[in-house]
Every structure is written in structure tokens, then in C-alpha cells.
Short mmCIF file of C-alpha atoms in Angstrom, two decimals:
data_model
loop_
_atom_site.label_atom_id
_atom_site.label_comp_id
_atom_site.label_asym_id
_atom_site.label_seq_id
_atom_site.Cartn_x
_atom_site.Cartn_y
_atom_site.Cartn_z
CA MET A 1176 121.76 68.64 150.05
CA LYS A 1177 121.31 71.90 151.95
CA LYS A 1178 124.05 73.56 149.90
CA LEU A 1179 122.35 72.39 146.72
CA LEU A 1180 119.06 73.99 147.81
CA ILE A 1181 120.81 77.28 148.61
CA ILE A 1182 122.50 77.29 145.19
CA MET A 1183 119.16 76.63 143.49
CA VAL A 1184 117.51 79.51 145.38
CA TYR A 1185 120.32 81.90 144.39
CA MET A 1186 120.00 80.78 140.76
CA VAL A 1187 116.25 81.45 140.79
CA ILE A 1188 116.78 84.92 142.29
CA LEU A 1189 119.56 85.73 139.80
CA SER A 1190 117.43 84.56 136.90
CA ALA A 1191 114.53 86.75 138.04
CA VAL A 1192 116.78 89.79 138.34
CA ILE A 1193 118.29 89.25 134.89
CA SER A 1194 114.87 88.82 133.26
CA THR A 1195 113.35 91.86 134.98
CA PRO A 1196 112.83 94.74 132.56
CA LEU A 1197 115.04 97.78 132.97
CA SER A 1198 112.00 99.92 133.59
CA ALA A 1199 111.04 97.80 136.60
CA LEU A 1200 114.55 97.91 138.09
CA ALA A 1201 115.04 101.64 137.89
CA ALA A 1202 112.02 103.29 136.34
CA ASP A 1203 113.22 106.75 137.25
CA ASP A 1204 116.55 106.27 135.45
CA ILE A 1205 115.22 105.86 131.90
CA VAL A 1206 115.25 108.64 129.33
CA TYR A 1207 113.10 108.23 126.21
CA VAL A 1208 114.54 109.73 123.02
CA ILE A 1209 111.73 110.20 120.50
CA PRO A 1210 112.47 111.47 116.98
CA ALA A 1211 110.24 114.09 115.39
CA LYS A 1212 111.88 114.21 111.98
CA GLY A 1213 110.56 114.94 108.52
CA GLU A 1214 107.20 116.40 107.57
CA VAL A 1215 104.74 116.87 110.43
CA THR A 1216 101.88 114.53 109.53
CA PRO A 1217 99.17 112.57 111.35
CA ALA A 1218 101.51 109.57 111.12
CA MET A 1219 104.16 111.49 113.07
CA ALA A 1220 101.54 112.79 115.51
CA GLY A 1221 100.32 109.26 116.22
CA PHE A 1222 103.85 107.93 116.68
CA VAL A 1223 105.06 110.76 118.95
CA SER A 1224 101.86 110.82 121.02
CA SER A 1225 101.85 107.05 121.61
CA SER A 1226 105.57 107.10 122.47
CA ILE A 1227 105.03 109.88 125.03
CA GLU A 1228 102.17 107.88 126.53
CA GLN A 1229 104.38 104.78 126.70
CA ALA A 1230 107.12 106.73 128.48
CA GLY A 1231 104.59 107.89 131.06
CA GLU A 1232 103.30 104.36 131.63
CA GLU A 1233 106.85 103.05 132.16
CA GLY A 1234 107.69 105.82 134.60
CA ALA A 1235 110.53 107.35 132.60
CA SER A 1236 112.41 110.22 134.19
CA ALA A 1237 112.47 112.39 131.05
CA ILE A 1238 111.65 112.53 127.35
CA ILE A 1239 113.92 114.11 124.75
CA LEU A 1240 112.22 115.05 121.49
CA ASP A 1241 114.86 114.96 118.75
CA ILE A 1242 113.42 117.56 116.33
CA ASP A 1243 114.36 118.11 112.69
CA THR A 1244 111.37 119.18 110.62
CA PRO A 1245 110.56 121.64 107.82
CA GLY A 1246 106.99 121.82 109.13
CA GLY A 1247 103.78 120.25 107.94
CA TYR A 1248 100.17 120.06 109.00
CA VAL A 1249 98.99 122.39 111.74
CA GLN A 1250 96.48 119.93 113.21
CA SER A 1251 99.17 117.26 113.55
CA ALA A 1252 101.46 119.73 115.32
CA MET A 1253 98.62 120.64 117.68
CA ASP A 1254 98.04 116.96 118.47
CA ILE A 1255 101.72 116.56 119.36
CA LYS A 1256 101.63 119.74 121.44
CA ASP A 1257 98.64 118.42 123.42
CA ALA A 1258 100.45 115.13 124.06
CA ILE A 1259 103.51 117.04 125.33
CA MET A 1260 101.43 119.31 127.55
CA ASP A 1261 99.53 116.35 129.03
CA SER A 1262 102.67 114.29 129.65
CA PRO A 1263 103.40 113.45 133.32
CA VAL A 1264 107.06 113.08 132.27
CA PRO A 1265 109.14 116.23 131.69
CA VAL A 1266 109.80 116.81 127.99
CA ILE A 1267 112.96 118.38 126.54
CA SER A 1268 112.83 119.65 122.96
CA TYR A 1269 116.19 119.30 121.23
CA VAL A 1270 116.18 121.18 117.93
CA ASN A 1271 118.78 119.10 116.15
CA LYS A 1272 118.82 120.97 112.85
CA ARG A 1273 115.62 122.90 112.28
CA ALA A 1274 112.13 123.44 113.67
CA LEU A 1275 110.26 125.39 111.02
CA SER A 1276 106.61 126.26 110.54
CA ALA A 1277 104.50 123.68 112.43
CA GLY A 1278 107.69 122.43 114.09
CA VAL A 1279 107.88 125.66 116.10
CA LEU A 1280 104.79 124.68 118.10
CA ILE A 1281 106.30 121.27 118.92
CA ALA A 1282 109.57 122.84 120.05
CA ILE A 1283 108.12 125.50 122.35
CA ALA A 1284 105.52 123.16 123.89
CA ALA A 1285 108.17 121.22 125.84
CA ASP A 1286 109.18 121.95 129.42
CA HIS A 1287 112.71 122.72 128.22
CA LEU A 1288 114.05 123.89 124.85
CA VAL A 1289 117.65 123.38 123.75
CA MET A 1290 119.21 123.66 120.31
CA ALA A 1291 122.16 122.24 118.42
CA PRO A 1292 124.85 124.52 116.97
CA ALA A 1293 123.89 125.85 113.51
CA SER A 1294 120.24 124.90 114.07
CA HIS A 1295 117.37 127.35 113.70
CA MET A 1296 113.63 127.72 114.27
CA GLY A 1297 110.86 129.97 112.96
CA ALA A 1298 109.40 130.88 109.54
CA ALA A 1299 105.97 129.72 110.65
CA GLU A 1300 103.75 131.55 108.16
CA THR A 1301 100.50 129.74 107.35
CA ILE A 1302 99.49 128.50 103.90
CA PRO A 1303 97.28 130.11 102.76
CA ASN A 1304 98.31 133.17 104.73
CA THR A 1305 94.87 134.69 105.14
CA GLU A 1306 94.13 137.00 108.02
CA LYS A 1307 91.96 134.35 109.69
CA ASN A 1308 94.64 131.64 109.42
CA ILE A 1309 97.37 133.97 110.67
CA ALA A 1310 95.26 135.01 113.67
CA ALA A 1311 94.36 131.44 114.65
CA TRP A 1312 97.87 130.01 114.24
CA SER A 1313 99.52 133.00 115.91
CA GLY A 1314 97.12 132.66 118.83
CA GLU A 1315 97.99 128.97 119.23
CA LEU A 1316 101.73 129.70 119.29
CA MET A 1317 101.42 132.69 121.61
CA ALA A 1318 99.25 130.82 124.12
CA THR A 1319 101.75 127.94 124.19
CA ALA A 1320 104.69 130.34 124.59
CA GLU A 1321 102.97 132.10 127.49
CA GLN A 1322 102.26 128.78 129.20
CA ARG A 1323 105.97 127.91 128.99
CA GLY A 1324 107.08 131.33 130.22
CA LYS A 1325 108.37 132.61 126.88
CA ASP A 1326 107.81 135.94 125.13
CA PRO A 1327 104.70 135.45 122.93
CA GLN A 1328 105.69 138.30 120.59
CA VAL A 1329 108.69 136.30 119.41
CA VAL A 1330 106.58 133.44 118.01
CA ALA A 1331 104.01 135.92 116.71
CA ALA A 1332 106.78 137.51 114.62
CA MET A 1333 107.51 134.05 113.16
CA VAL A 1334 103.96 134.02 111.74
CA ASP A 1335 103.14 137.63 110.91
CA LYS A 1336 105.41 139.78 108.72
CA ASP A 1337 103.76 142.93 110.04
CA ILE A 1338 105.24 142.42 113.52
CA GLU A 1339 108.50 144.25 114.16
CA ILE A 1340 110.80 143.55 117.11
CA PRO A 1341 113.69 146.04 117.33
CA GLY A 1342 117.04 144.31 117.14
CA LEU A 1343 115.43 141.00 116.21
CA VAL A 1344 113.30 141.33 113.06
CA GLU A 1345 112.19 144.23 110.90
CA LYS A 1346 108.70 144.74 109.50
CA GLY A 1347 107.98 142.81 106.31
CA LYS A 1348 110.11 139.78 107.25
CA LEU A 1349 109.39 136.57 109.14
CA LEU A 1350 111.48 135.84 112.19
CA ASP A 1351 113.81 132.86 112.07
CA LEU A 1352 115.95 132.33 115.18
CA THR A 1353 119.43 130.85 115.07
CA ALA A 1354 120.53 128.75 118.03
CA ASN A 1355 122.75 131.50 119.45
CA LYS A 1356 120.10 134.19 119.00
CA ALA A 1357 117.48 131.94 120.67
CA LEU A 1358 119.89 131.46 123.58
CA GLU A 1359 120.57 135.19 123.76
CA ILE A 1360 116.90 136.17 124.07
CA GLY A 1361 116.11 133.34 126.48
CA TYR A 1362 114.09 131.14 124.16
CA ALA A 1363 116.63 128.31 124.27
CA GLU A 1364 118.11 127.23 127.58
CA ALA A 1365 121.35 125.94 126.04
CA VAL A 1366 123.17 125.20 122.79
CA LEU A 1367 124.32 121.58 122.93
CA THR A 1368 126.16 119.36 120.48
CA ASP A 1369 124.33 116.04 120.92
CA ILE A 1370 121.99 113.97 123.10
CA ASN A 1371 124.80 113.11 125.54
CA ASP A 1372 125.31 116.82 126.17
CA VAL A 1373 121.58 117.17 126.79
CA LEU A 1374 121.75 114.37 129.40
CA ALA A 1375 124.70 116.07 131.06
CA GLU A 1376 123.00 119.49 131.00
CA TYR A 1377 120.04 118.14 132.97
CA ASP A 1378 122.03 115.94 135.37
CA MET A 1379 121.09 112.65 133.74
CA ASN A 1380 124.55 111.22 133.11
CA GLY A 1381 124.46 107.45 133.47
CA TYR A 1382 120.72 107.21 132.84
CA ALA A 1383 119.59 104.45 130.50
CA VAL A 1384 118.62 105.85 127.10
CA LYS A 1385 115.74 104.23 125.25
CA ASN A 1386 115.73 105.28 121.58
CA ILE A 1387 112.24 104.93 120.14
CA GLU A 1388 112.10 104.37 116.40
CA PRO A 1389 109.00 104.38 114.20
CA ASP A 1390 108.11 101.01 112.70
CA TRP A 1391 108.12 100.36 108.96
CA ARG A 1392 104.40 101.07 108.67
CA MET A 1393 104.77 104.55 110.11
CA ARG A 1394 107.78 105.31 107.89
CA TRP A 1395 106.01 103.97 104.82
CA ALA A 1396 102.80 105.88 105.61
CA ALA A 1397 104.73 109.12 106.21
CA PHE A 1398 106.52 108.77 102.86
CA ILE A 1399 103.48 107.78 100.79
CA SER A 1400 101.20 110.42 102.32
CA SER A 1401 103.71 113.27 102.09
CA SER A 1402 102.66 116.37 100.15
CA ALA A 1403 105.28 115.60 97.48
CA ILE A 1404 104.41 111.96 96.78
CA ALA A 1405 100.64 111.61 97.34
CA PRO A 1406 99.48 113.90 94.47
CA ILE A 1407 101.80 112.15 92.01
CA LEU A 1408 100.49 108.72 93.02
CA LEU A 1409 96.91 109.92 92.58
CA GLY A 1410 97.65 111.38 89.14
CA ILE A 1411 99.47 108.27 87.94
CA GLY A 1412 96.69 106.05 89.27
CA ILE A 1413 93.87 107.94 87.55
CA VAL A 1414 95.62 108.37 84.20
CA SER A 1415 96.73 104.72 84.16
CA LEU A 1416 93.17 103.49 84.75
CA LEU A 1417 91.81 105.78 82.04
CA ILE A 1418 94.44 104.56 79.58
CA GLU A 1419 93.53 100.97 80.47
CA ILE A 1420 89.82 101.62 79.98
CA PHE A 1421 90.16 103.38 76.63
CA THR A 1422 92.79 101.10 75.11
CA VAL A 1423 92.54 97.45 74.13
CA GLY A 1424 93.23 94.70 76.67
CA PHE A 1425 94.16 94.61 80.36
CA GLY A 1426 97.84 94.98 81.01
CA ILE A 1427 100.54 97.07 82.55
CA PHE A 1428 98.55 100.31 82.79
CA GLY A 1429 95.73 98.69 84.74
CA THR A 1430 98.24 97.15 87.13
CA ILE A 1431 100.08 100.45 87.59
CA GLY A 1432 96.79 102.27 88.17
CA ILE A 1433 95.55 99.85 90.81
CA ILE A 1434 98.92 99.81 92.64
CA SER A 1435 99.21 103.62 92.59
CA LEU A 1436 95.69 104.18 93.90
CA ALA A 1437 96.13 101.44 96.51
CA LEU A 1438 99.30 103.18 97.73
CA TYR A 1439 97.59 106.58 97.72
CA PHE A 1440 94.53 105.56 99.73
CA GLY A 1441 96.35 102.92 101.82
CA GLY A 1442 99.11 105.35 102.77
CA ASN A 1443 96.59 107.96 103.82
CA MET A 1444 94.74 105.36 105.88
CA LEU A 1445 97.94 104.27 107.66
CA ALA A 1446 98.85 107.92 108.23
CA GLY A 1447 95.49 108.46 109.91
CA TYR A 1448 94.02 110.80 107.32
CA SER A 1449 91.05 108.68 106.32
CA GLY A 1450 89.21 105.39 106.59
CA TRP A 1451 87.53 102.96 104.22
CA GLU A 1452 84.86 105.51 103.30
CA ALA A 1453 87.31 107.32 100.99
CA ILE A 1454 88.14 104.12 99.09
CA LEU A 1455 84.50 103.06 98.79
CA LEU A 1456 83.51 106.53 97.59
CA PHE A 1457 86.27 106.50 94.95
CA ILE A 1458 85.22 103.06 93.69
CA ALA A 1459 81.58 104.20 93.52
CA GLY A 1460 82.66 107.24 91.52
CA ILE A 1461 84.61 105.12 89.02
CA VAL A 1462 81.63 102.76 88.59
CA LEU A 1463 79.30 105.70 87.91
CA LEU A 1464 81.72 107.13 85.36
CA LEU A 1465 81.92 103.76 83.59
CA ILE A 1466 78.12 103.61 83.49
CA GLU A 1467 78.08 107.09 81.97
CA ALA A 1468 80.75 106.07 79.47
CA THR A 1469 78.56 103.31 78.06
CA ALA A 1470 75.81 105.85 77.35
CA PRO A 1471 77.62 109.18 76.97
CA GLY A 1472 75.86 112.47 77.45
CA LEU A 1473 77.03 113.60 80.92
CA GLY A 1474 73.86 112.70 82.74
CA ALA A 1475 73.19 111.95 86.39
CA ALA A 1476 75.66 109.05 86.50
CA GLY A 1477 78.50 111.14 85.07
CA ILE A 1478 77.92 114.09 87.37
CA GLY A 1479 77.55 111.78 90.37
CA GLY A 1480 80.75 109.94 89.46
CA ILE A 1481 82.77 113.14 89.21
CA ILE A 1482 81.42 114.38 92.55
CA ALA A 1483 82.15 111.03 94.23
CA VAL A 1484 85.75 110.88 92.96
CA ILE A 1485 86.47 114.47 94.04
CA ALA A 1486 84.82 113.88 97.42
CA SER A 1487 86.91 110.74 97.99
CA ILE A 1488 90.09 112.74 97.42
CA PHE A 1489 88.98 115.35 99.96
CA PHE A 1490 88.14 112.58 102.46
CA ALA A 1491 91.55 110.97 101.95
CA SER A 1492 93.54 114.21 102.24
CA PRO A 1493 94.74 115.82 105.47
CA SER A 1494 93.45 119.25 104.41
CA PRO A 1495 91.37 120.92 101.68
CA THR A 1496 94.54 122.58 100.34
CA SER A 1497 96.24 119.20 100.00
CA ALA A 1498 93.18 117.79 98.22
CA ILE A 1499 93.10 120.67 95.74
CA ILE A 1500 96.83 120.23 95.03
CA SER A 1501 96.29 116.50 94.45
CA ILE A 1502 93.41 117.17 92.03
CA VAL A 1503 95.39 119.80 90.10
CA VAL A 1504 98.41 117.48 89.78
CA ALA A 1505 96.15 114.60 88.67
CA ILE A 1506 94.54 116.81 85.99
CA ALA A 1507 97.98 117.92 84.77
CA ILE A 1508 99.20 114.31 84.51
CA CYS A 1509 96.02 113.33 82.65
CA ALA A 1510 96.42 116.27 80.25
CA VAL A 1511 99.88 115.02 79.30
CA GLY A 1512 99.41 111.25 79.56
CA LEU A 1513 96.08 110.65 77.85
CA PRO A 1514 96.88 112.27 74.46
CA LEU A 1515 100.15 110.33 74.31
CA ALA A 1516 98.36 107.08 75.16
CA PHE A 1517 95.66 107.60 72.51
CA LYS A 1518 98.34 108.38 69.96
CA TYR A 1519 100.56 105.35 70.55
CA PHE A 1520 98.13 102.67 71.75
CA THR A 1521 95.20 100.95 70.01
CA LYS A 1522 91.91 102.48 71.09
CA SER A 1523 89.05 100.41 72.45
CA ARG A 1524 85.47 100.57 71.19
CA LEU A 1525 84.55 102.53 74.30
CA PHE A 1526 86.78 105.37 73.09
CA ASP A 1527 84.87 105.52 69.79
CA ARG A 1528 81.60 105.68 71.71
CA LEU A 1529 82.79 108.78 73.53
CA ILE A 1530 84.62 110.58 70.70
CA LEU A 1531 83.68 110.58 66.99
CA SER A 1532 86.96 109.55 65.39
CA THR A 1533 85.69 108.26 62.04
CA ALA A 1534 85.63 110.37 58.85
CA GLU A 1535 83.06 110.13 56.04
CA ARG A 1536 84.89 110.12 52.71
CA GLY A 1537 83.67 110.39 49.13
CA GLU A 1538 85.45 107.19 48.07
CA SER A 1539 83.41 105.37 50.70
CA GLY A 1540 80.13 106.56 49.14
CA PHE A 1541 79.51 109.64 51.29
CA ILE A 1542 78.20 112.66 49.38
CA GLY A 1543 78.16 116.01 51.16
CA THR A 1544 76.75 119.34 50.09
CA THR A 1545 80.06 120.32 48.56
CA THR A 1546 79.38 117.86 45.63
CA SER A 1547 76.07 119.57 44.60
CA ALA A 1548 77.90 121.69 42.02
CA ASP A 1549 78.29 118.52 39.95
CA TYR A 1550 74.53 118.70 39.17
CA ILE A 1551 74.82 121.90 37.12
CA GLY A 1552 73.51 121.22 33.58
CA LYS A 1553 71.97 117.88 34.45
CA THR A 1554 68.31 117.12 33.86
CA GLY A 1555 65.68 115.26 35.76
CA VAL A 1556 61.99 114.98 36.64
CA THR A 1557 60.13 116.67 39.49
CA VAL A 1558 58.78 114.25 42.04
CA THR A 1559 56.65 116.88 43.75
CA PRO A 1560 55.24 120.22 42.59
CA LEU A 1561 57.75 123.06 43.05
CA ARG A 1562 56.07 125.99 44.91
CA SER A 1563 58.87 127.10 44.66
CA SER A 1564 60.71 124.30 46.48
CA GLY A 1565 60.21 120.59 46.23
CA THR A 1566 61.94 117.36 45.24
CA ALA A 1567 63.32 116.20 41.92
CA LEU A 1568 64.88 112.99 40.66
CA ILE A 1569 68.22 113.84 39.08
CA ASP A 1570 70.79 111.24 38.06
CA GLY A 1571 68.68 108.65 39.80
CA LYS A 1572 68.81 110.47 43.15
CA ARG A 1573 66.14 112.40 44.99
CA ILE A 1574 67.39 115.85 45.93
CA ASP A 1575 65.77 118.98 47.31
CA VAL A 1576 65.49 121.70 44.64
CA VAL A 1577 63.90 125.12 44.13
CA SER A 1578 62.50 126.66 40.98
CA GLU A 1579 63.83 129.94 39.68
CA GLY A 1580 60.51 131.52 40.60
CA ALA A 1581 57.77 129.98 38.47
CA PHE A 1582 55.50 127.16 39.58
CA ILE A 1583 56.54 123.79 38.15
CA ASP A 1584 54.11 120.90 38.21
CA LYS A 1585 54.86 117.35 39.29
CA GLY A 1586 56.34 115.15 36.54
CA ALA A 1587 57.83 118.07 34.62
CA ARG A 1588 61.28 117.84 33.10
CA VAL A 1589 63.77 120.25 34.74
CA ARG A 1590 67.39 121.30 34.30
CA VAL A 1591 69.81 122.40 37.08
CA ILE A 1592 70.97 125.94 36.20
CA LYS A 1593 72.95 126.88 39.32
CA VAL A 1594 73.97 125.80 42.81
CA GLU A 1595 74.23 128.22 45.73
CA GLY A 1596 75.63 126.31 48.67
CA PRO A 1597 73.05 123.66 49.57
CA ARG A 1598 70.45 125.40 47.29
CA VAL A 1599 69.97 123.63 43.94
CA VAL A 1600 68.07 125.86 41.44
CA VAL A 1601 66.24 124.32 38.48
CA GLU A 1602 64.18 125.54 35.48
CA GLU A 1603 61.51 123.72 33.52
CA ILE A 1604 62.46 122.35 30.12
CA VAL A 1605 59.85 123.54 27.69
CA GLU A 1606 59.33 121.32 24.65
CA GLN A 1607 59.46 123.22 21.32
#
């Protein structure tokens, strides 16, 4: 019985040990590997920042940022930099392939910077590259470099073409550092092949590695809200809805439009760019435009609708530049798509209310001024006195006429002697 109790106690202890998280067993022996790959967006900033916070809460011994980015949004890069700077856990930036533009700030913000062979970093010019933007961005990079004990002029030369560093970059060119050059000037501490080499370099062989991966929502949001995809989705969404409105029936175009706009606004919401206000503002704009369409004339409803739609795009975009690009792309898609749709699809009555598409033809009974020449030589009776203009009944039709100069009384017989444009000239028929 006693042996049975001892065995049960050992089993309980063993079970507890097995079920204990790795972080609780050896908190100081965990290394977080966090990817910072692709375009720098609010979605990436949220993912990296929360992962750094999680590593701090679990008492990790180090964080390795696996960097491969062509750049992106400055504000997102600044958010990641702040998270790195505030981290209680040492952060190692590992430039796996490239750290360009906004990625430079992420790379130099870490406690340690190492690079892979054939990797590079730099080319951090702002878009647009106005003097104000260059000064602000250069100041952010230089301050971060100084805080990490690096030469601030090096990162300044990555932003400003006017900065020349002898032996490194000539005036008129942006600096882009290769891994070996970064090592040579002391910006990189080592050139290492992979994460295992990074662990060995910083005496962390045998440490447990926890690879953090973004969930499907973050990946989806990053893809949908990217600068290459978002404007196209917006353009397709708007043109599809317009085609649906101005053509008969509800079908594939309405479905495509709703899905595209849902992806555009939903992706931006997941990425952290906007909230429900952008969607509500867009819907309000569409409603106002529909109201204007039922009574065309570009009044208050039309102007308000246009403003609301444009404002919603600015609210949903990460920057004014991105919003302008999205609007331009949407206009371009509409310019191509709408004429094709109106050519190949049956138009709705709403289209005819906006655009006069009917033609008045002579065979349908319409008589324009170009047919007045047919009256030459015909006779009729004046309906009003001609002083010198008035009305006459010719061929059973009342038309405006003028006398050749003399006064003609009402009820007099007249003959059309010439037509000058819309001017029908008559003379009185004098009985012999």
C-alpha cells in the first residue's frame, strides 16, 4: 500500500512537470524569432509589437527580428521601433535579405544588428521627397542611430542624396549598404548565414527557439491592404456598382462590387488603418449619389455624396498619398470599364435619366428648323398682324414669319419667298 502511494505521488509530480510550459521551466532559455517580412504596414506593426510584448511577459532571453522588407509606411515603422526600444528583452535585428526604406529604422532600432550574406539595407528616401519629409525622416533615423551608438551620418545618407561620405557614397546618390560594407564600417556586428549562426554568435546554443508566425487574419489583412492590391479592389468595387446601377437587373456586377468593397474596407480595418466610420461614410456617400441620380442636376446631394465617398477613402487609407493613388486608380478603372459596360449591356431607365440618349427623327414626326426650306413658294394666311414679324398658318401649321418690310394685316394671304436659317420671309398676295 505504501509503495502504491509513493508511485502515485511520483506520477503526479511527473505529470505536473510534463504539463508545465517551457517558459515556466526555463524562462531565460527561450529565444523568440519574430518575422518582419513584406511591406511595412499597420498590420505588421501590430503583429511585431504584440509579439515583442508577449516575449517580455514570458521572460524570454532574447528576440530575433527576421527582417526582409522593401519598406512601407513610416508611421508603422516608427511604431515597431518604439516597441523595440521599450522592450525589456534584448532585440537582435537579422537582415535576412533586405531592409530598405522604412525597414532601415526597424533594423537599426535593435540592440544588435547582424546581416545575412548578400543582404543589404538603405535606400530610405521618402515619398514624396519634400524637404520637410526628408528632414523629419532623416531626424528619426539619426536619433535612433545615435541611441544605438551608430554613426548618424550613415543613415542620413540613405535618405538625402545631397549627403556625401567619402569612400562610401558620392553626392547625388542614396546610400545602400551591403552586408560586408555594413560590417566594415561597424554598422553590422556580424555577417551570419542563418538563425542558428545568430544563436551561436550570441552564446545561445541550446536555447529553445519559439518561432512566432502571424495568423491568417494578419496575413490576409497585409495582402488586401497592400499598396498594390487596395487601389485595384477599390476601383473594381466602384465600377462594378456603377455598372450594376446603370444596367438592367441585379447580377454578377453587383456581387463583384460588394465583395471588392467589403475586402477593401474590411482589409483596411483588420490592418488597423480605419474603423467602421469609413464604411458608414462610404455608404452614406453612395446613398446621396443615388438620390442625386433620381433628380439629376448636381445639387447638394450629389456634391455631398462625392465628398463623403472621397472622405471615406481617406479615412480607410494609411496615408493621404495612398488615398490619392487609390482614387486615381479607381477613376482610371471607371474610365475604361463604364464605356465598355454601356456598350455591351442593356441600359437601365436611370441611365436615360442622366444622359439624353434618344434622337428625334423626321420619320417619327419631328420637324426641325432645317426643314423650313420646304415652305418656299407655299401660301397661307396671317394669324396675327406682321409688324414686321408675326404668325401665319401655312400648310395647316402655325409658324413664325416676317414680312419683307411692309405691314401686313391679320387675315391676309401671304406667300413664302425665302428662308434664311430659322427666318421665314413672306410677302402679301395682292389680288388683281
